[in-house]
PDB file of C-alpha atoms in Angstrom:
ATOM      1  CA  MET W1057     231.167  70.154 -88.532  1.00  0.00           C
ATOM      2  CA  ARG W1058     230.012  68.305 -91.637  1.00  0.00           C
ATOM      3  CA  GLU W1059     231.642  64.933 -92.069  1.00  0.00           C
ATOM      4  CA  THR W1060     233.189  63.997 -95.374  1.00  0.00           C
ATOM      5  CA  GLY W1061     232.455  61.109 -97.695  1.00  0.00           C
ATOM      6  CA  ALA W1062     229.893  60.366-100.361  1.00  0.00           C
ATOM      7  CA  THR W1063     226.586  58.831 -99.492  1.00  0.00           C
ATOM      8  CA  SER W1064     225.327  55.921-101.547  1.00  0.00           C
ATOM      9  CA  PRO W1065     221.774  55.895-102.912  1.00  0.00           C
ATOM     10  CA  ALA W1066     221.142  52.930-100.638  1.00  0.00           C
ATOM     11  CA  THR W1067     221.526  55.230 -97.618  1.00  0.00           C
ATOM     12  CA  LEU W1068     218.825  57.541 -98.956  1.00  0.00           C
ATOM     13  CA  PHE W1069     216.569  54.544 -99.601  1.00  0.00           C
ATOM     14  CA  ALA W1070     217.144  53.316 -96.058  1.00  0.00           C
ATOM     15  CA  LEU W1071     216.272  56.725 -94.556  1.00  0.00           C
ATOM     16  CA  ALA W1072     213.063  56.831 -96.564  1.00  0.00           C
ATOM     17  CA  ASP W1073     212.084  53.232 -95.747  1.00  0.00           C
ATOM     18  CA  SER W1074     208.899  52.897 -93.705  1.00  0.00           C
ATOM     19  CA  ARG W1075     210.599  50.077 -91.773  1.00  0.00           C
ATOM     20  CA  LEU W1076     213.108  52.531 -90.298  1.00  0.00           C
ATOM     21  CA  PRO W1077     212.772  51.843 -86.532  1.00  0.00           C
ATOM     22  CA  ILE W1078     211.776  55.318 -85.380  1.00  0.00           C
ATOM     23  CA  GLY W1079     208.177  54.615 -84.536  1.00  0.00           C
ATOM     24  CA  GLY W1080     206.687  56.074 -87.689  1.00  0.00           C
ATOM     25  CA  HIS W1081     204.534  53.028 -88.302  1.00  0.00           C
ATOM     26  CA  VAL W1082     202.349  53.918 -85.287  1.00  0.00           C
ATOM     27  CA  HIS W1083     201.666  57.468 -86.542  1.00  0.00           C
ATOM     28  CA  SER W1084     199.015  58.037 -89.250  1.00  0.00           C
ATOM     29  CA  GLY W1085     199.643  61.718 -89.919  1.00  0.00           C
ATOM     30  CA  GLY W1086     196.026  62.539 -89.115  1.00  0.00           C
ATOM     31  CA  VAL W1087     194.602  59.842 -91.411  1.00  0.00           C
ATOM     32  CA  GLU W1088     192.960  57.841 -88.634  1.00  0.00           C
ATOM     33  CA  GLU W1089     190.926  60.817 -87.482  1.00  0.00           C
ATOM     34  CA  ALA W1090     190.193  61.824 -91.078  1.00  0.00           C
ATOM     35  CA  VAL W1091     188.820  58.346 -91.706  1.00  0.00           C
ATOM     36  CA  ALA W1092     186.759  58.415 -88.534  1.00  0.00           C
ATOM     37  CA  SER W1093     185.389  61.808 -89.524  1.00  0.00           C
ATOM     38  CA  GLY W1094     184.408  60.582 -93.000  1.00  0.00           C
ATOM     39  CA  LEU W1095     186.827  62.877 -94.784  1.00  0.00           C
ATOM     40  CA  VAL W1096     188.942  60.032 -96.131  1.00  0.00           C
ATOM     41  CA  ARG W1097     186.967  56.983 -97.303  1.00  0.00           C
ATOM     42  CA  ASP W1098     188.306  55.728-100.654  1.00  0.00           C
ATOM     43  CA  ALA W1099     191.309  55.942-102.972  1.00  0.00           C
ATOM     44  CA  ALA W1100     190.267  59.297-104.422  1.00  0.00           C
ATOM     45  CA  SER W1101     189.923  60.970-101.010  1.00  0.00           C
ATOM     46  CA  VAL W1102     193.179  59.371 -99.887  1.00  0.00           C
ATOM     47  CA  GLU W1103     194.914  60.994-102.803  1.00  0.00           C
ATOM     48  CA  ALA W1104     193.378  64.409-102.019  1.00  0.00           C
ATOM     49  CA  TYR W1105     194.456  64.120 -98.420  1.00  0.00           C
ATOM     50  CA  LEU W1106     197.994  63.118 -99.372  1.00  0.00           C
ATOM     51  CA  ARG W1107     198.317  66.027-101.772  1.00  0.00           C
ATOM     52  CA  ARG W1108     197.242  68.413 -99.029  1.00  0.00           C
ATOM     53  CA  ARG W1109     199.590  66.867 -96.499  1.00  0.00           C
ATOM     54  CA  VAL W1110     202.613  66.972 -98.810  1.00  0.00           C
ATOM     55  CA  ARG W1111     201.976  70.625 -99.694  1.00  0.00           C
ATOM     56  CA  THR W1112     201.589  71.725 -96.058  1.00  0.00           C
ATOM     57  CA  SER W1113     203.147  69.521 -93.353  1.00  0.00           C
ATOM     58  CA  GLY W1114     205.570  67.920 -95.804  1.00  0.00           C
ATOM     59  CA  LEU W1115     206.786  71.261 -97.202  1.00  0.00           C
ATOM     60  CA  VAL W1116     207.277  72.820 -93.771  1.00  0.00           C
ATOM     61  CA  ALA W1117     209.072  69.848 -92.226  1.00  0.00           C
ATOM     62  CA  ALA W1118     211.271  69.392 -95.298  1.00  0.00           C
ATOM     63  CA  SER W1119     212.234  73.078 -95.353  1.00  0.00           C
ATOM     64  CA  LEU W1120     213.292  72.947 -91.691  1.00  0.00           C
ATOM     65  CA  ALA W1121     215.278  69.753 -92.241  1.00  0.00           C
ATOM     66  CA  ALA W1122     216.991  71.223 -95.280  1.00  0.00           C
ATOM     67  CA  ALA W1123     217.909  74.388 -93.396  1.00  0.00           C
ATOM     68  CA  VAL W1124     219.497  72.311 -90.557  1.00  0.00           C
ATOM     69  CA  CYS W1125     221.356  70.181 -93.082  1.00  0.00           C
ATOM     70  CA  ALA W1126     222.680  73.286 -94.818  1.00  0.00           C
ATOM     71  CA  GLY W1127     223.830  74.760 -91.512  1.00  0.00           C
ATOM     72  CA  LYS W1128     221.404  77.703 -91.757  1.00  0.00           C
ATOM     73  CA  LEU W1129     219.591  76.715 -88.565  1.00  0.00           C
ATOM     74  CA  ASP W1130     221.024  75.218 -85.381  1.00  0.00           C
ATOM     75  CA  ALA W1131     219.058  72.534 -83.627  1.00  0.00           C
ATOM     76  CA  HIS W1132     217.677  74.828 -80.922  1.00  0.00           C
ATOM     77  CA  ARG W1133     216.444  77.400 -83.383  1.00  0.00           C
ATOM     78  CA  ALA W1134     215.040  74.681 -85.715  1.00  0.00           C
ATOM     79  CA  ASP W1135     213.008  73.222 -82.875  1.00  0.00           C
ATOM     80  CA  ALA W1136     211.628  76.655 -81.996  1.00  0.00           C
ATOM     81  CA  GLU W1137     210.754  77.329 -85.707  1.00  0.00           C
ATOM     82  CA  ALA W1138     209.014  73.900 -85.830  1.00  0.00           C
ATOM     83  CA  ASP W1139     206.987  74.706 -82.723  1.00  0.00           C
ATOM     84  CA  ALA W1140     205.933  78.032 -84.229  1.00  0.00           C
ATOM     85  CA  ARG W1141     204.754  76.295 -87.421  1.00  0.00           C
ATOM     86  CA  THR W1142     202.880  73.542 -85.615  1.00  0.00           C
ATOM     87  CA  PRO W1143     199.914  75.069 -83.768  1.00  0.00           C
ATOM     88  CA  ALA W1144     198.439  71.786 -82.476  1.00  0.00           C
ATOM     89  CA  PRO W1145     200.109  70.508 -79.264  1.00  0.00           C
ATOM     90  CA  ALA W1146     199.307  66.942 -80.302  1.00  0.00           C
ATOM     91  CA  ALA W1147     201.097  67.352 -83.610  1.00  0.00           C
ATOM     92  CA  ARG W1148     204.118  68.861 -81.867  1.00  0.00           C
ATOM     93  CA  ALA W1149     204.185  65.926 -79.450  1.00  0.00           C
ATOM     94  CA  ALA W1150     204.016  63.405 -82.313  1.00  0.00           C
ATOM     95  CA  SER W1151     206.857  65.095 -84.133  1.00  0.00           C
ATOM     96  CA  ARG W1152     209.070  65.156 -81.054  1.00  0.00           C
ATOM     97  CA  THR W1153     208.330  61.529 -80.244  1.00  0.00           C
ATOM     98  CA  GLN W1154     209.418  60.450 -83.711  1.00  0.00           C
ATOM     99  CA  GLY W1155     212.379  62.797 -83.530  1.00  0.00           C
ATOM    100  CA  ARG W1156     213.515  61.121 -80.385  1.00  0.00           C
ATOM    101  CA  GLY W1157     213.255  57.753 -82.109  1.00  0.00           C
ATOM    102  CA  LEU W1158     215.297  58.884 -85.120  1.00  0.00           C
ATOM    103  CA  LEU W1159     217.912  60.441 -82.831  1.00  0.00           C
ATOM    104  CA  ARG W1160     218.286  57.160 -80.942  1.00  0.00           C
ATOM    105  CA  LEU W1161     218.826  55.328 -84.206  1.00  0.00           C
ATOM    106  CA  ALA W1162     221.237  57.924 -85.576  1.00  0.00           C
ATOM    107  CA  LYS W1163     223.464  57.660 -82.544  1.00  0.00           C
ATOM    108  CA  HIS W1164     223.863  53.939 -83.315  1.00  0.00           C
ATOM    109  CA  VAL W1165     224.419  54.377 -87.040  1.00  0.00           C
ATOM    110  CA  TRP W1166     226.723  57.456 -86.889  1.00  0.00           C
ATOM    111  CA  PRO W1167     228.300  57.304 -83.411  1.00  0.00           C
ATOM    112  CA  GLN W1168     231.196  59.480 -84.576  1.00  0.00           C
ATOM    113  CA  HIS W1169     228.881  62.450 -85.252  1.00  0.00           C
ATOM    114  CA  ASP W1170     228.362  65.067 -82.544  1.00  0.00           C
ATOM    115  CA  TRP W1171     224.715  64.882 -81.470  1.00  0.00           C
ATOM    116  CA  ALA W1172     225.172  66.947 -78.308  1.00  0.00           C
ATOM    117  CA  GLY W1173     223.455  70.014 -79.738  1.00  0.00           C
ATOM    118  CA  LEU W1174     220.068  68.326 -80.060  1.00  0.00           C
ATOM    119  CA  ALA W1175     217.455  68.398 -77.344  1.00  0.00           C
ATOM    120  CA  ALA W1176     216.350  65.193 -75.560  1.00  0.00           C
ATOM    121  CA  ARG W1177     213.087  65.255 -77.582  1.00  0.00           C
ATOM    122  CA  PRO W1178     213.840  67.162 -80.754  1.00  0.00           C
ATOM    123  CA  HIS W1179     211.443  67.612 -83.642  1.00  0.00           C
ATOM    124  CA  LEU W1180     211.613  64.956 -86.373  1.00  0.00           C
ATOM    125  CA  SER W1181     212.559  67.608 -88.970  1.00  0.00           C
ATOM    126  CA  THR W1182     215.428  68.809 -86.826  1.00  0.00           C
ATOM    127  CA  VAL W1183     216.867  65.318 -86.485  1.00  0.00           C
ATOM    128  CA  PHE W1184     216.468  64.564 -90.209  1.00  0.00           C
ATOM    129  CA  GLY W1185     218.467  67.700 -90.934  1.00  0.00           C
ATOM    130  CA  ALA W1186     221.172  66.623 -88.478  1.00  0.00           C
ATOM    131  CA  VAL W1187     221.213  63.148 -90.045  1.00  0.00           C
ATOM    132  CA  GLY W1188     221.669  64.747 -93.469  1.00  0.00           C
ATOM    133  CA  ARG W1189     224.787  66.397 -92.149  1.00  0.00           C
ATOM    134  CA  ALA W1190     226.016  63.273 -90.461  1.00  0.00           C
ATOM    135  CA  CYS W1191     225.833  61.124 -93.608  1.00  0.00           C
ATOM    136  CA  ALA W1192     226.954  63.954 -95.920  1.00  0.00           C
ATOM    137  CA  ILE W1193     223.886  64.327 -98.106  1.00  0.00           C
ATOM    138  CA  GLY W1194     222.729  67.712 -99.299  1.00  0.00           C
ATOM    139  CA  PRO W1195     219.734  69.829 -98.255  1.00  0.00           C
ATOM    140  CA  ARG W1196     217.751  68.836-101.381  1.00  0.00           C
ATOM    141  CA  GLU W1197     218.269  65.121-100.741  1.00  0.00           C
ATOM    142  CA  THR W1198     217.289  65.614 -97.109  1.00  0.00           C
ATOM    143  CA  ALA W1199     214.118  67.406 -98.209  1.00  0.00           C
ATOM    144  CA  ASP W1200     213.370  64.551-100.601  1.00  0.00           C
ATOM    145  CA  VAL W1201     213.482  62.034 -97.749  1.00  0.00           C
ATOM    146  CA  VAL W1202     211.252  64.133 -95.489  1.00  0.00           C
ATOM    147  CA  VAL W1203     208.640  64.779 -98.149  1.00  0.00           C
ATOM    148  CA  TYR W1204     208.598  61.123 -99.160  1.00  0.00           C
ATOM    149  CA  THR W1205     208.190  59.839 -95.663  1.00  0.00           C
ATOM    150  CA  THR W1206     205.385  62.344 -95.038  1.00  0.00           C
ATOM    151  CA  LEU W1207     203.602  60.882 -98.051  1.00  0.00           C
ATOM    152  CA  THR W1208     204.188  57.199 -97.495  1.00  0.00           C
ATOM    153  CA  GLY W1209     203.507  57.175 -93.717  1.00  0.00           C
ATOM    154  CA  ALA W1210     199.989  58.579 -94.252  1.00  0.00           C
ATOM    155  CA  ALA W1211     199.386  56.417 -97.335  1.00  0.00           C
ATOM    156  CA  THR W1212     200.282  53.219 -95.495  1.00  0.00           C
ATOM    157  CA  ALA W1213     197.966  54.198 -92.600  1.00  0.00           C
ATOM    158  CA  ALA W1214     195.111  54.819 -95.035  1.00  0.00           C
ATOM    159  CA  GLN W1215     195.640  51.453 -96.696  1.00  0.00           C
ATOM    160  CA  ARG W1216     195.521  49.685 -93.326  1.00  0.00           C
ATOM    161  CA  LEU W1217     192.498  51.578 -92.019  1.00  0.00           C
ATOM    162  CA  LEU W1218     190.355  51.339 -95.123  1.00  0.00           C
ATOM    163  CA  ALA W1219     191.561  47.930 -96.292  1.00  0.00           C
ATOM    164  CA  LEU W1220     192.330  49.417 -99.693  1.00  0.00           C
ATOM    165  CA  ASP W1221     193.936  47.522-102.537  1.00  0.00           C
ATOM    166  CA  PRO W1222     197.699  47.938-101.984  1.00  0.00           C
ATOM    167  CA  ALA W1223     198.162  48.348-105.732  1.00  0.00           C
ATOM    168  CA  ALA W1224     195.760  51.276-105.785  1.00  0.00           C
ATOM    169  CA  VAL W1225     197.592  53.014-102.948  1.00  0.00           C
ATOM    170  CA  ALA W1226     200.958  52.355-104.592  1.00  0.00           C
ATOM    171  CA  ALA W1227     199.653  53.831-107.858  1.00  0.00           C
ATOM    172  CA  CYS W1228     198.479  56.874-105.943  1.00  0.00           C
ATOM    173  CA  THR W1229     201.897  57.455-104.326  1.00  0.00           C
ATOM    174  CA  VAL W1230     203.720  56.945-107.646  1.00  0.00           C
ATOM    175  CA  GLY W1231     201.304  59.435-109.241  1.00  0.00           C
ATOM    176  CA  LEU W1232     202.278  62.007-106.616  1.00  0.00           C
ATOM    177  CA  ALA W1233     205.995  61.685-107.329  1.00  0.00           C
ATOM    178  CA  GLU W1234     206.175  64.873-109.392  1.00  0.00           C
ATOM    179  CA  LEU W1235     204.417  66.814-106.592  1.00  0.00           C
ATOM    180  CA  CYS W1236     206.920  65.424-104.085  1.00  0.00           C
ATOM    181  CA  ASP W1237     209.826  66.467-106.282  1.00  0.00           C
ATOM    182  CA  ARG W1238     208.498  70.034-106.660  1.00  0.00           C
ATOM    183  CA  THR W1239     207.761  70.282-102.952  1.00  0.00           C
ATOM    184  CA  ALA W1240     211.270  69.103-102.000  1.00  0.00           C
ATOM    185  CA  ALA W1241     212.845  71.566-104.396  1.00  0.00           C
ATOM    186  CA  GLU W1242     210.789  74.369-102.900  1.00  0.00           C
ATOM    187  CA  ALA W1243     211.691  73.244 -99.372  1.00  0.00           C
ATOM    188  CA  ALA W1244     215.381  73.270-100.156  1.00  0.00           C
ATOM    189  CA  GLY W1245     215.069  76.848-101.396  1.00  0.00           C
ATOM    190  CA  GLY W1246     214.072  78.374 -98.058  1.00  0.00           C
ATOM    191  CA  LEU W1247     211.930  78.088 -94.933  1.00  0.00           C
ATOM    192  CA  ALA W1248     208.219  77.598 -95.503  1.00  0.00           C
ATOM    193  CA  ALA W1249     205.836  79.265 -93.041  1.00  0.00           C
ATOM    194  CA  LEU W1250     202.304  77.861 -93.223  1.00  0.00           C
ATOM    195  CA  SER W1251     200.012  75.531 -91.401  1.00  0.00           C
ATOM    196  CA  ASP W1252     196.927  73.467 -92.207  1.00  0.00           C
ATOM    197  CA  PRO W1253     194.020  74.085 -89.837  1.00  0.00           C
ATOM    198  CA  LEU W1254     192.394  70.798 -90.855  1.00  0.00           C
ATOM    199  CA  GLN W1255     195.395  68.722 -89.819  1.00  0.00           C
ATOM    200  CA  ASP W1256     195.672  70.723 -86.567  1.00  0.00           C
ATOM    201  CA  VAL W1257     192.020  69.925 -85.752  1.00  0.00           C
ATOM    202  CA  LEU W1258     192.450  66.286 -86.656  1.00  0.00           C
ATOM    203  CA  ALA W1259     195.522  65.967 -84.438  1.00  0.00           C
ATOM    204  CA  GLU W1260     193.758  67.440 -81.439  1.00  0.00           C
ATOM    205  CA  ARG W1261     190.573  65.366 -81.902  1.00  0.00           C
ATOM    206  CA  HIS W1262     192.642  62.222 -82.065  1.00  0.00           C
ATOM    207  CA  CYS W1263     193.897  62.820 -78.504  1.00  0.00           C
ATOM    208  CA  HIS W1264     190.379  62.282 -77.235  1.00  0.00           C
ATOM    209  CA  ARG W1265     189.554  59.129 -79.270  1.00  0.00           C
ATOM    210  CA  ASP W1266     188.961  55.934 -77.304  1.00  0.00           C
ATOM    211  CA  MET W1267     191.326  53.087 -78.136  1.00  0.00           C
ATOM    212  CA  PRO W1268     192.890  54.546 -81.320  1.00  0.00           C
ATOM    213  CA  LEU W1269     194.914  52.287 -83.569  1.00  0.00           C
ATOM    214  CA  PHE W1270     197.588  54.944 -84.144  1.00  0.00           C
ATOM    215  CA  ALA W1271     199.405  57.260 -81.760  1.00  0.00           C
ATOM    216  CA  SER W1272     198.558  60.249 -84.002  1.00  0.00           C
TER     217      SER W1272
END
């Protein structure tokens, strides 16, 4: 049952904050392997990678989260849909690891909400949708958060790995704001069903890398 009460903008900012303690800072969204493979090497290639990630992984995850928030998918079905849209086992594992971290946090922040319907290791998109319901934000706002975190997590990893000028990376993310808005609106409109073979390959390659800096 959706809980009542308005959510302040500060709550949305907190959910989208990279400092949110769900383990996202140890996941690069495929950037580490992309850098190692020479696909991402400077600010221009970072921007290209971020655009691709927002329009694929970001769109899919946001659409699933929005559907859960709107009550169109229960947690079990949402996890199954996420598995079906994430061919790479490594990417599925990374999503479920972060989902578990967000669920742990959510139980502390909204203890009055019923979290019993979620699996022990749910997908991150599923938990974001449930969190949207718990703090009474809409599907579009939930999609906004998911798309934004998909962008900034990978951008921060690229900055760290390539020692890029933080101002250049910030300018890149600001420049992608309109794309994020369009993607979130599309995600809130219905489930997206697509995958990105490049990100699947990068995720699987990363599993075999010796002493990686990031978990994914």
